[in-house]
Coordinates of C-alpha atoms in Angstrom, one line a residue:
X1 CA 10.8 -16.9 37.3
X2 CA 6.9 -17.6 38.1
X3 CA 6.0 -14.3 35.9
X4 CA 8.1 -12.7 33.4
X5 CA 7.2 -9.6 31.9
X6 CA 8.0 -7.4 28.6
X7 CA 6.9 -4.3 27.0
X8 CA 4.9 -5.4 23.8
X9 CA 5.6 -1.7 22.1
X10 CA 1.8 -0.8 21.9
X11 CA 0.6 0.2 24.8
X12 CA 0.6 -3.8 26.6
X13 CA 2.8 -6.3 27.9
X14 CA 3.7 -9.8 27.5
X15 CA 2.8 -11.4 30.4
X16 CA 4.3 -15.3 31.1
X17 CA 3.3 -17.8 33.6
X18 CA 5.1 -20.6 34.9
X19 CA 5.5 -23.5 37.1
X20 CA 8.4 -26.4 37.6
X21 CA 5.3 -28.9 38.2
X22 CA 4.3 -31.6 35.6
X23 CA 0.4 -31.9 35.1
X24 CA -1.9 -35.8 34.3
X25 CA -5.2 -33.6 33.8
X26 CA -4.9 -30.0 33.8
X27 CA -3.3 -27.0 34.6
X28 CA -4.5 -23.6 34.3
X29 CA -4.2 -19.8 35.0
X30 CA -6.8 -18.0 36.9
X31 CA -7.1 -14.3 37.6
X32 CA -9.5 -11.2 37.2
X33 CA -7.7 -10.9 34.0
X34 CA -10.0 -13.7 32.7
X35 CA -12.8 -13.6 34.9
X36 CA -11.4 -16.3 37.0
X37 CA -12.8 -18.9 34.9
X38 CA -10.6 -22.6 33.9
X39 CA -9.5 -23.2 30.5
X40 CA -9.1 -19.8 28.8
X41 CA -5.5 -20.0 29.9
X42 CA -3.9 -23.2 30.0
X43 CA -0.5 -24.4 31.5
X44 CA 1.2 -26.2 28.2
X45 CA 4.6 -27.5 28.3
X46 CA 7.6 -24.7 27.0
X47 CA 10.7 -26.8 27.6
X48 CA 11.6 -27.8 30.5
X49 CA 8.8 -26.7 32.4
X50 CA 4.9 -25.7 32.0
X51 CA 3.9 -22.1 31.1
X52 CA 0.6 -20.1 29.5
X53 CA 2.0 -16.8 27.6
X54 CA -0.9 -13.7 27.3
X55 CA -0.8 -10.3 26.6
X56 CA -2.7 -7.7 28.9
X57 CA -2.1 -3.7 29.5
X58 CA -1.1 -2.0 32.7
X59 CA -2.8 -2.2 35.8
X60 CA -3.6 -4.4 39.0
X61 CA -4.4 -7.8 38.9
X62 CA -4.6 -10.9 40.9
X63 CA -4.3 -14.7 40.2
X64 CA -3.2 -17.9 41.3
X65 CA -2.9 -21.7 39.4
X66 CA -5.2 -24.7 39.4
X67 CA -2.9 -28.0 38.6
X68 CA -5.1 -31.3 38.4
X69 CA -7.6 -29.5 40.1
X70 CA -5.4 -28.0 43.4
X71 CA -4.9 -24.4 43.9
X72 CA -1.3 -23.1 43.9
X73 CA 0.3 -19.7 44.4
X74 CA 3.9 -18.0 43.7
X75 CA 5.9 -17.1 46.6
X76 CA 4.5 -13.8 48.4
X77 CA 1.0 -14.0 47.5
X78 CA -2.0 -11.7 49.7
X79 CA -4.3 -13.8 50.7
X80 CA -5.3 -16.5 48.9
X81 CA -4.2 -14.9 45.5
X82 CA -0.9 -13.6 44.0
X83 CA -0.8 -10.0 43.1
X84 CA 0.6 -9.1 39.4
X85 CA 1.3 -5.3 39.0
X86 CA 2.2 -3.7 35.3
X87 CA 3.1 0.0 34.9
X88 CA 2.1 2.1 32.3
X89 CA 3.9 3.0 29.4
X90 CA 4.1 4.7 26.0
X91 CA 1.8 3.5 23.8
X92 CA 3.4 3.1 20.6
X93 CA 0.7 1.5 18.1
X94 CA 0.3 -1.8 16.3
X95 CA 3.3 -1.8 13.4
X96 CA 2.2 -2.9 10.4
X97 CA 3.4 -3.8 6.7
X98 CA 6.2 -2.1 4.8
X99 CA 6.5 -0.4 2.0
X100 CA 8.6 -3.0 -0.5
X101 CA 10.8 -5.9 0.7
X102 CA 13.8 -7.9 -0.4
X103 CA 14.6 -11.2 0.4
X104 CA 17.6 -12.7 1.6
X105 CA 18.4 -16.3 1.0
X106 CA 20.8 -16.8 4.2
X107 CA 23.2 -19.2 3.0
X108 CA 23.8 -17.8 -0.5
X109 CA 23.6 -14.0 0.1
X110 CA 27.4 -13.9 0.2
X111 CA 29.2 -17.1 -0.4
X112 CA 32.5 -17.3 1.1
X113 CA 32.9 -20.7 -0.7
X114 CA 31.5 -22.0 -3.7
X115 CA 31.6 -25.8 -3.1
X116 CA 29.6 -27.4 0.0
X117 CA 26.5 -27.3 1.8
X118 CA 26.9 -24.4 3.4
X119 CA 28.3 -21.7 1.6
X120 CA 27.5 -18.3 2.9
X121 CA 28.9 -15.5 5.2
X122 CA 27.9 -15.2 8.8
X123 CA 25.2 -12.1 9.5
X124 CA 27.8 -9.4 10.8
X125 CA 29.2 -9.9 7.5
X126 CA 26.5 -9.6 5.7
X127 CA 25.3 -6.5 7.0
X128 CA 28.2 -5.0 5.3
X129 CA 25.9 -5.4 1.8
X130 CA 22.9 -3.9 3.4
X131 CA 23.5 -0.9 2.0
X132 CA 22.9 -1.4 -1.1
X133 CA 19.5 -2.9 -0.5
X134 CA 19.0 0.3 1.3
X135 CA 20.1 2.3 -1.9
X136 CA 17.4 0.5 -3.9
X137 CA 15.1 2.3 -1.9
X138 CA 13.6 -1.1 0.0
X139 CA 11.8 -0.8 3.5
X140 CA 12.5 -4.1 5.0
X141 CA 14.4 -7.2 4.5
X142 CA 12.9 -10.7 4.6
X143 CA 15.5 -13.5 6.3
X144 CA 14.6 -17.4 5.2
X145 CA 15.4 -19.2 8.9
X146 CA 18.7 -18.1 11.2
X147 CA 18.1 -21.4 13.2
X148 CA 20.5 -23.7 14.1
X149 CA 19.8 -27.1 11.5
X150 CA 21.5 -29.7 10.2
X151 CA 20.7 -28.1 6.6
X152 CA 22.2 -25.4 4.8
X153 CA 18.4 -23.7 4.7
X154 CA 17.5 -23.8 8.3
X155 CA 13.8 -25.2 7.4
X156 CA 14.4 -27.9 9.8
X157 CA 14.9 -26.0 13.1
X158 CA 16.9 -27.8 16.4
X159 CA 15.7 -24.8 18.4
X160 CA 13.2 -21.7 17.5
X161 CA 15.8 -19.9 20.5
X162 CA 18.9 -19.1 19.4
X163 CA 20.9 -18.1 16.6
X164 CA 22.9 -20.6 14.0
X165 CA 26.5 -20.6 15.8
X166 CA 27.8 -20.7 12.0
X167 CA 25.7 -16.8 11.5
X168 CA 27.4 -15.4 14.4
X169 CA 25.0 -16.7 17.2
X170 CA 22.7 -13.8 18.6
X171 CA 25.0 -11.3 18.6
X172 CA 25.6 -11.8 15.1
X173 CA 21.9 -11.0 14.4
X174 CA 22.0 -8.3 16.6
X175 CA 24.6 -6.4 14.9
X176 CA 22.9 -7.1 11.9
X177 CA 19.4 -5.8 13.1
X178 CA 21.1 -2.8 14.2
X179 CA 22.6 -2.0 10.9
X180 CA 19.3 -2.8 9.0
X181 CA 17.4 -0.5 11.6
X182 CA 20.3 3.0 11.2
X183 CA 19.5 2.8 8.0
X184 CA 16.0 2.4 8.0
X185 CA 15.3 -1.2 7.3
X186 CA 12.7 -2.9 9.1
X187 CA 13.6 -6.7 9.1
X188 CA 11.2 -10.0 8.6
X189 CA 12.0 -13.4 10.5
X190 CA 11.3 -16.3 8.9
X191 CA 9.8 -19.0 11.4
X192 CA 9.4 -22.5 10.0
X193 CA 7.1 -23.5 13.3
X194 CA 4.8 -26.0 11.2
X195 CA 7.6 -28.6 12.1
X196 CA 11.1 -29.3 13.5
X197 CA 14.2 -31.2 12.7
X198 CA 14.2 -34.7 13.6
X199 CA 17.0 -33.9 15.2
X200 CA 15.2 -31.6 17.8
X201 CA 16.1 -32.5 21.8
X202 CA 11.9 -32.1 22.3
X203 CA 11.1 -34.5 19.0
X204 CA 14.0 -37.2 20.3
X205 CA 12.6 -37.2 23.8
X206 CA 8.8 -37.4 22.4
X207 CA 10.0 -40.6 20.6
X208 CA 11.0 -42.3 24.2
X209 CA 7.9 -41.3 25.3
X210 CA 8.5 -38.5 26.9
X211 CA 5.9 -35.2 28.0
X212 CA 6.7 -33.7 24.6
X213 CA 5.4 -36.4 22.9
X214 CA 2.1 -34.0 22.8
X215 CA 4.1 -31.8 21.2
X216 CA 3.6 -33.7 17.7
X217 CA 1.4 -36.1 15.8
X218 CA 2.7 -39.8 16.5
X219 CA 1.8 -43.1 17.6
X220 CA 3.0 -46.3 18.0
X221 CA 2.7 -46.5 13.8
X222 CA 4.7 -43.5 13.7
X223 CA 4.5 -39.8 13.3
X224 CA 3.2 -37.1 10.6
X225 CA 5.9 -35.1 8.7
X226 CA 6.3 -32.3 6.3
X227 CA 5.8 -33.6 2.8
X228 CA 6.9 -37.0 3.9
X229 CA 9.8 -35.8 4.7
X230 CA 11.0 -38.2 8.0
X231 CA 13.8 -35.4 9.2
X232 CA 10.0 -32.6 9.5
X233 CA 8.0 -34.5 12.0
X234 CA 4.7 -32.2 12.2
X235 CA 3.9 -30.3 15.1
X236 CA 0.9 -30.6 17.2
X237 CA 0.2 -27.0 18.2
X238 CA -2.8 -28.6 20.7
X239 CA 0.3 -29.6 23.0
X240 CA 3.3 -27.0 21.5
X241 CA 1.3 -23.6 21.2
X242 CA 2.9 -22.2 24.1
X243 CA 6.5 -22.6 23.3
X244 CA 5.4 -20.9 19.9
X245 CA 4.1 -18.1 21.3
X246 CA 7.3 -17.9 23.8
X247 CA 9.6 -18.4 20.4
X248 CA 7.9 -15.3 18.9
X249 CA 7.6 -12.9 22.0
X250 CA 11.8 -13.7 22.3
X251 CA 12.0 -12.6 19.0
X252 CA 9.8 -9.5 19.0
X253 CA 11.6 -8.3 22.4
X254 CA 15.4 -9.0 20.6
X255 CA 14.0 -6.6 18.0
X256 CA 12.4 -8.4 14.8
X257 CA 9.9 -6.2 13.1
X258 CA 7.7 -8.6 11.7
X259 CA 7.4 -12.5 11.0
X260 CA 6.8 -14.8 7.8
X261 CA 5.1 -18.4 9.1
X262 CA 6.6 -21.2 6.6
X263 CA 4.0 -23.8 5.4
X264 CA 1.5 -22.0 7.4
X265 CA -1.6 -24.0 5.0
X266 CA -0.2 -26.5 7.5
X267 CA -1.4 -25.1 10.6
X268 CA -4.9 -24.3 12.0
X269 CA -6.0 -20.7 10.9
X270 CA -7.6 -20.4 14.6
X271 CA -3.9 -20.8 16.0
X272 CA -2.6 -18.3 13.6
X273 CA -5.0 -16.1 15.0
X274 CA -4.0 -16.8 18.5
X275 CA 0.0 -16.1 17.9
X276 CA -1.1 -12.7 15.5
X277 CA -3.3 -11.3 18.6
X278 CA -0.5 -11.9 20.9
X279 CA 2.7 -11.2 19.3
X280 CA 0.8 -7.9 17.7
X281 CA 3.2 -7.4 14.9
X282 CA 2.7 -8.6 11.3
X283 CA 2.3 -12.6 10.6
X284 CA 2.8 -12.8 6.8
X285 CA 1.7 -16.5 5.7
X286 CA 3.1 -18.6 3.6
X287 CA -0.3 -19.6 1.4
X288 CA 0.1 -21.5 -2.2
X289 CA -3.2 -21.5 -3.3
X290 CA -6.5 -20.1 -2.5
X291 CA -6.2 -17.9 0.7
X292 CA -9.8 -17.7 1.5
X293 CA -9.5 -19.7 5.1
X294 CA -6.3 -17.2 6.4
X295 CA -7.8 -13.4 5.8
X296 CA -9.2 -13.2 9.6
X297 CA -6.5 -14.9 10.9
X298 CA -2.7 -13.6 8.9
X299 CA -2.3 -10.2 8.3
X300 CA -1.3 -11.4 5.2
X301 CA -0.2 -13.6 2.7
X302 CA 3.3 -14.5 0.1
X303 CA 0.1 -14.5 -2.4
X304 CA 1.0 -17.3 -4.8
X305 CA -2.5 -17.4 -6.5
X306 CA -1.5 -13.5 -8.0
X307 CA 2.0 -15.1 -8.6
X308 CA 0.9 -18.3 -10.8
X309 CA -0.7 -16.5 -12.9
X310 CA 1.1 -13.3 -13.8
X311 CA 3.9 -15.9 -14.3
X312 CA 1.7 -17.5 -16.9
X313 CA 0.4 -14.6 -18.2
X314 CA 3.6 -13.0 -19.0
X315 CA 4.7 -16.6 -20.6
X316 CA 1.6 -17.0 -22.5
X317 CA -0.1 -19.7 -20.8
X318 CA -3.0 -18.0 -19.8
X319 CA -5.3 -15.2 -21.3
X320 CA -6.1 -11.8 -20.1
X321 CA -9.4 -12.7 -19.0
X322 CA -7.6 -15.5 -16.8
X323 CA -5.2 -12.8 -14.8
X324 CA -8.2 -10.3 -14.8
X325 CA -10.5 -12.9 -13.0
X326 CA -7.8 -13.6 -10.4
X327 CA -7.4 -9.5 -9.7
X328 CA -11.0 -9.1 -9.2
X329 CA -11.7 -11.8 -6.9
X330 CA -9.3 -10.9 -4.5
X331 CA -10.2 -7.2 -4.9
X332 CA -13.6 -8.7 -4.1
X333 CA -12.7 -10.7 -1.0
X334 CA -9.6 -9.7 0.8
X335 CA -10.1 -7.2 3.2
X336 CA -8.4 -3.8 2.6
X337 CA -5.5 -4.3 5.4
X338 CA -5.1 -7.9 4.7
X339 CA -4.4 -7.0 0.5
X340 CA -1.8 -4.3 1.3
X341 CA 0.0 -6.2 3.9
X342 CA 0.3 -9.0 1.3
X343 CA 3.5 -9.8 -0.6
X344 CA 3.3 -9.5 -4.2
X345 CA 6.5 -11.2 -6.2
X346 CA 8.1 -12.5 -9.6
X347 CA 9.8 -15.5 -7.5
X348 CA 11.1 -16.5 -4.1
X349 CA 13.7 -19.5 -2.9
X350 CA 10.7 -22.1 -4.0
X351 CA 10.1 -20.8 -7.6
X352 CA 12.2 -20.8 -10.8
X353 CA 14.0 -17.5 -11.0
X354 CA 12.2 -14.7 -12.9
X355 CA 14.7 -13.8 -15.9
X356 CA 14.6 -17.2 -16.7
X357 CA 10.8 -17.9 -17.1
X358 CA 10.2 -14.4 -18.4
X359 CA 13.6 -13.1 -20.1
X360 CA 12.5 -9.2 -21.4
X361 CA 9.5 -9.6 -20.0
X362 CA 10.9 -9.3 -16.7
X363 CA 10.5 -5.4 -16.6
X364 CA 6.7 -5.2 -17.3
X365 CA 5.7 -8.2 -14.7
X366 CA 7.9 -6.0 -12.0
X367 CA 5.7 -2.5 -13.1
X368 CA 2.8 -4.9 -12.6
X369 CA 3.3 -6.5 -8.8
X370 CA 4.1 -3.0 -8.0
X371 CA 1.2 -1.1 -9.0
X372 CA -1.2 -3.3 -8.1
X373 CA -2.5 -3.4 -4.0
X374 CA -0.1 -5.5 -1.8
X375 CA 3.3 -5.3 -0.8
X376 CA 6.4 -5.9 -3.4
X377 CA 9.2 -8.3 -3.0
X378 CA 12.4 -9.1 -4.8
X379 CA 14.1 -12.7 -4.3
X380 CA 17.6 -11.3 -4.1
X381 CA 19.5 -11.3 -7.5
X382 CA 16.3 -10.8 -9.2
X383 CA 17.8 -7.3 -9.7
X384 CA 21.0 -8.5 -11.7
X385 CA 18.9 -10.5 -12.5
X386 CA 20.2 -13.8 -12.2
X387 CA 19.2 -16.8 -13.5
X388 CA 17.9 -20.0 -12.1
X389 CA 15.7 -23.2 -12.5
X390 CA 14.0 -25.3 -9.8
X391 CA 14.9 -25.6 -6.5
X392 CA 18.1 -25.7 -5.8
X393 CA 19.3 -24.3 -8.5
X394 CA 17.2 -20.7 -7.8
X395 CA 19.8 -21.0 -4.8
X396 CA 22.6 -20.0 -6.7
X397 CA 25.4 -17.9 -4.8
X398 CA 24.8 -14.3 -5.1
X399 CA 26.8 -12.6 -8.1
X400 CA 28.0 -9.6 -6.3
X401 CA 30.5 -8.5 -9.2
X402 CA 28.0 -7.8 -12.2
X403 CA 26.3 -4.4 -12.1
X404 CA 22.8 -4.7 -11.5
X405 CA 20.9 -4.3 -14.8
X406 CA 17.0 -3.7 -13.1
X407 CA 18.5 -2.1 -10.1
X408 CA 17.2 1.8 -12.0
X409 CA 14.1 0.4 -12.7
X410 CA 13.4 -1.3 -9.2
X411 CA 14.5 2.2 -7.4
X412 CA 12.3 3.8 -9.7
X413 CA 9.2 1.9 -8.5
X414 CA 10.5 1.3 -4.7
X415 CA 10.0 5.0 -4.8
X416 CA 6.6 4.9 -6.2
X417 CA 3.4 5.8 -3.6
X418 CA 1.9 2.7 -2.9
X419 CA -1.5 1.6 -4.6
X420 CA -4.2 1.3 -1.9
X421 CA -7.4 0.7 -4.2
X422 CA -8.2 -0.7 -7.7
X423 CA -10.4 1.2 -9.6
X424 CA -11.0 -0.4 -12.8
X425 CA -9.6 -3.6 -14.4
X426 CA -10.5 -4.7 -18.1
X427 CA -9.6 -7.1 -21.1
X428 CA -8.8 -5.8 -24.9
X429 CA -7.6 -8.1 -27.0
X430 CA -4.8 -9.8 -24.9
X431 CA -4.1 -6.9 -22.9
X432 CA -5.0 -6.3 -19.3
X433 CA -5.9 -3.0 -18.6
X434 CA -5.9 -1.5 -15.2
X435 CA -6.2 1.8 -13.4
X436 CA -5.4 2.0 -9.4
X437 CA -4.9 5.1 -7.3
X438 CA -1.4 5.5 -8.4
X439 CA -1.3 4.5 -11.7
X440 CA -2.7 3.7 -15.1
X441 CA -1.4 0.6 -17.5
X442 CA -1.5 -1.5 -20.1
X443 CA 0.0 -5.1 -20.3
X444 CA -0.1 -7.2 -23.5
X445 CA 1.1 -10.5 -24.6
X446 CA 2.5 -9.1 -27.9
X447 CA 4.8 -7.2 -26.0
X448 CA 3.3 -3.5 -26.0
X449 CA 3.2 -2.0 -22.3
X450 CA 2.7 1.2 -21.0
X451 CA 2.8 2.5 -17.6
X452 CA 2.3 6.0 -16.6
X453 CA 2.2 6.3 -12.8
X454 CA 1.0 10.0 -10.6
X455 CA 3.9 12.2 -9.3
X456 CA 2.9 15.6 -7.5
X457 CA 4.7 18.5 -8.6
X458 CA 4.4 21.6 -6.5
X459 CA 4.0 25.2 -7.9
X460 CA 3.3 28.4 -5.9
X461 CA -0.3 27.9 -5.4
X462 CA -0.3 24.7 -4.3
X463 CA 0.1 20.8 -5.2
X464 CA -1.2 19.7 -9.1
X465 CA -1.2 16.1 -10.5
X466 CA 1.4 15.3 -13.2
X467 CA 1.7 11.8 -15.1
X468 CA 5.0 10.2 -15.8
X469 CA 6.0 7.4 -17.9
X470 CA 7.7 4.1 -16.6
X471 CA 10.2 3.3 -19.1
X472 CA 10.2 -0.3 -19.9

């Protein structure tokens, strides 16, 4: 269809363009929409044919295309301009973060084998175990990619489309989103769109020269990868921003809550903004190191900086002072929204499982990431807690038949109010010391914590403060 349209959930609508024609120059949209004016909507290349995705809100408007500089129109136009009408509806708002999440390595979440490279359970049948993620008190799950892949971890995506065959296809995931969502689980997408498979129908064509060879970084020398890894050849989001943006509107209209960007360091922070503005649901980015460049354009970030060195920290590799200085400078420089919508963990499916860097310090580092700003998340296992080296070896199939040791103490602080605002952070001796809105605490390298978080108990006169103790 020339114009395809769906309800965004906040008031606007995703509007798509398209045309079957191929383009040597240009090819844009023009409308009222954008003050009829060429290049603020360009044509790109989404498959098989050429299409500009934006997002406006109800009303009247007109346009028509401009392909190497001729004027085209869509069948039934009035006058010299097509006609575009969108209804209103029910505004809804822009969703945001979540209160803690748990992640969910795909392939090893439920082995039904324990030899092979792929090992795990389609996604019907693991929606069965979603319950007890739910009992945990978690608000969202995270999914690493659903894509089909010649790997067992999906990072090297044949199509951004459609669902693994080996999950269940699409309506595997959509059994499984409807299970997460009865019992109140919003559920996170992970989207490795810095690259593809080498094995991708686009990339293959784009090495025979074809019109998707815009699509990624080559020449006749050859082409930029993913950590030099020849199967991830790069992509150029100059030529493939368009069949991004069409990859994440599919998946926010099939029902995906929010998204995580893999390697999004990778990928420039202006396009970021572009997909976050569109899609208008939370972009989480995956950011290793200093996250300065992302805070305008991510709603936020899997914040490794706060990661390295609590890890450290709690392993005695770094001082007080050291985890102190990190806490203050982003207090100083993230913006509000952008620190609470950021993901605060002990280890994910590229780290070295928690319990085995930090053993019975495992308990105190979890208090911490929860009472400081930001969003928690547990790498699932951690609450057995399993145990786990370097990648792949943190991939270990899920043990499903030990009874979770930390799973008291991670309900316990799921069900915690979340900390909006630090108010004071200081060093004495080789303790931190730390006050937020929700909570007052003291974590030292000789061992001796103490947590004692606010609860509200009510009485006939009204609501008054009471303090309780985290056990740890």
């Amino acid at each position: 269809m020339p114009v395809s349209i769906w309800e965004r959930g906040d008031g606007y609508y995703f509007v798509r363009f398209s045309r079957p024609e191929s383009f040597r120059r240009s090819a844009y949209v023009i409308g009222d929409f954008n003050a009829h004016s060429r290049g603020s909507v360009e044509l790109k290349w989404c498959g098989r044919e050429i299409c500009a995705n934006v997002a406006l809100p109800p009303g009247s408007y007109r346009y028509h295309y401009e392909i190497d500089g001729k004027q085209l129109l869509d069948p039934d136009p009035q006058g010299n301009e097509n006609a575009l009408v969108i209804p209103e509806s029910e505004a809804m708002g822009r969703k945001r973060s979540t209160s803690s999440i748990y992640q969910i390595f795909v392939d090893r979440f439920l082995c039904v084998r324990q030899s092979g490279e792929r090992r795990g359970a389609d996604l019907r049948t693991m929606a069965g175990k979603l319950d007890r993620v739910k009992a945990m008190r978690f608000g969202a799950v995270y999914l690493t990619p659903i894509f089909p892949s010649p790997s067992y971890h999906r990072y090297d995506a044949t199509d951004f489309f459609n669902v693994d065959n080996y999950l269940g296809g699409n309506a595997g995931f959509s059994f499984f989103l409807s299970k997460a969502h009865g019992l109140g689980l919003k559920v996170i997408l992970d989207m490795p769109i810095h690259h593809t498979s080498s094995r991708s129908p686009y990339f293959l064509e784009a090495l025979r020269d074809g019109k998707f060879r815009q699509w990624y970084y080559m020449d006749e020398n050859g082409y930029d990868t993913f950590a030099n890894a020849k199967s991830m050849p790069k992509l150029n989001y100059d030529g493939a921003v368009e069949w991004i943006k069409d990859a994440f509107r599919h998946w926010s209209t099939f029902g995906v809550d929010a998204f995580r960007v893999d390697v999004a360091s990778g990928i420039p922070p202006c396009r970021l903004w572009e997909l976050r503005n569109y899609v208008a649901k939370p972009i989480i980015a995956e950011i290793w190191e200093k996250p300065y460049m992302w805070l305008n354009a991510v709603d936020g970030i899997m914040n490794y900086q706060l990661w390295d060195v609590v890890m450290k920290f709690f392993q005695g590799q770094v001082s007080a002072r050291d985890l102190e200085e990190v806490i203050l400078e982003q207090r100083k420089f993230f913006p509000r929204p952008f620190a609470l919508n950021s993901w605060n963990f002990l280890g994910t499916h590229d780290t070295p499982r928690a319990f085995t860097l930090l053993k019975d310090k495992m308990r105190a580092a979890l208090a911490l990431i929860y009472i400081l700003p930001g969003t928690p998340l547990l790498y699932y296992g951690d609450e057995v807690p399993m145990e786990g080296n370097a990648d792949p070896d943190n991939r270990r199939c899920m043990d499903w038949s030990t009874t979770p040791a930390l799973s008291d103490l991670i309900t316990k602080l799921n069900a915690l109010r979340r900390p909006k605002v630090i108010r004071s952070v200081k060093v004495r001796g080789d303790c931190l010391e730390m006050e937020t809105d929700v909570a007052r605490a003291s974590f030292c390298q000789s061992g001796k914590h103490d947590v004692f978080y606010r609860s509200y108990r009510f009485y006939r006169r009204g609501k008054r403060k009471a303090k309780s103790r985290l056990p740890l």
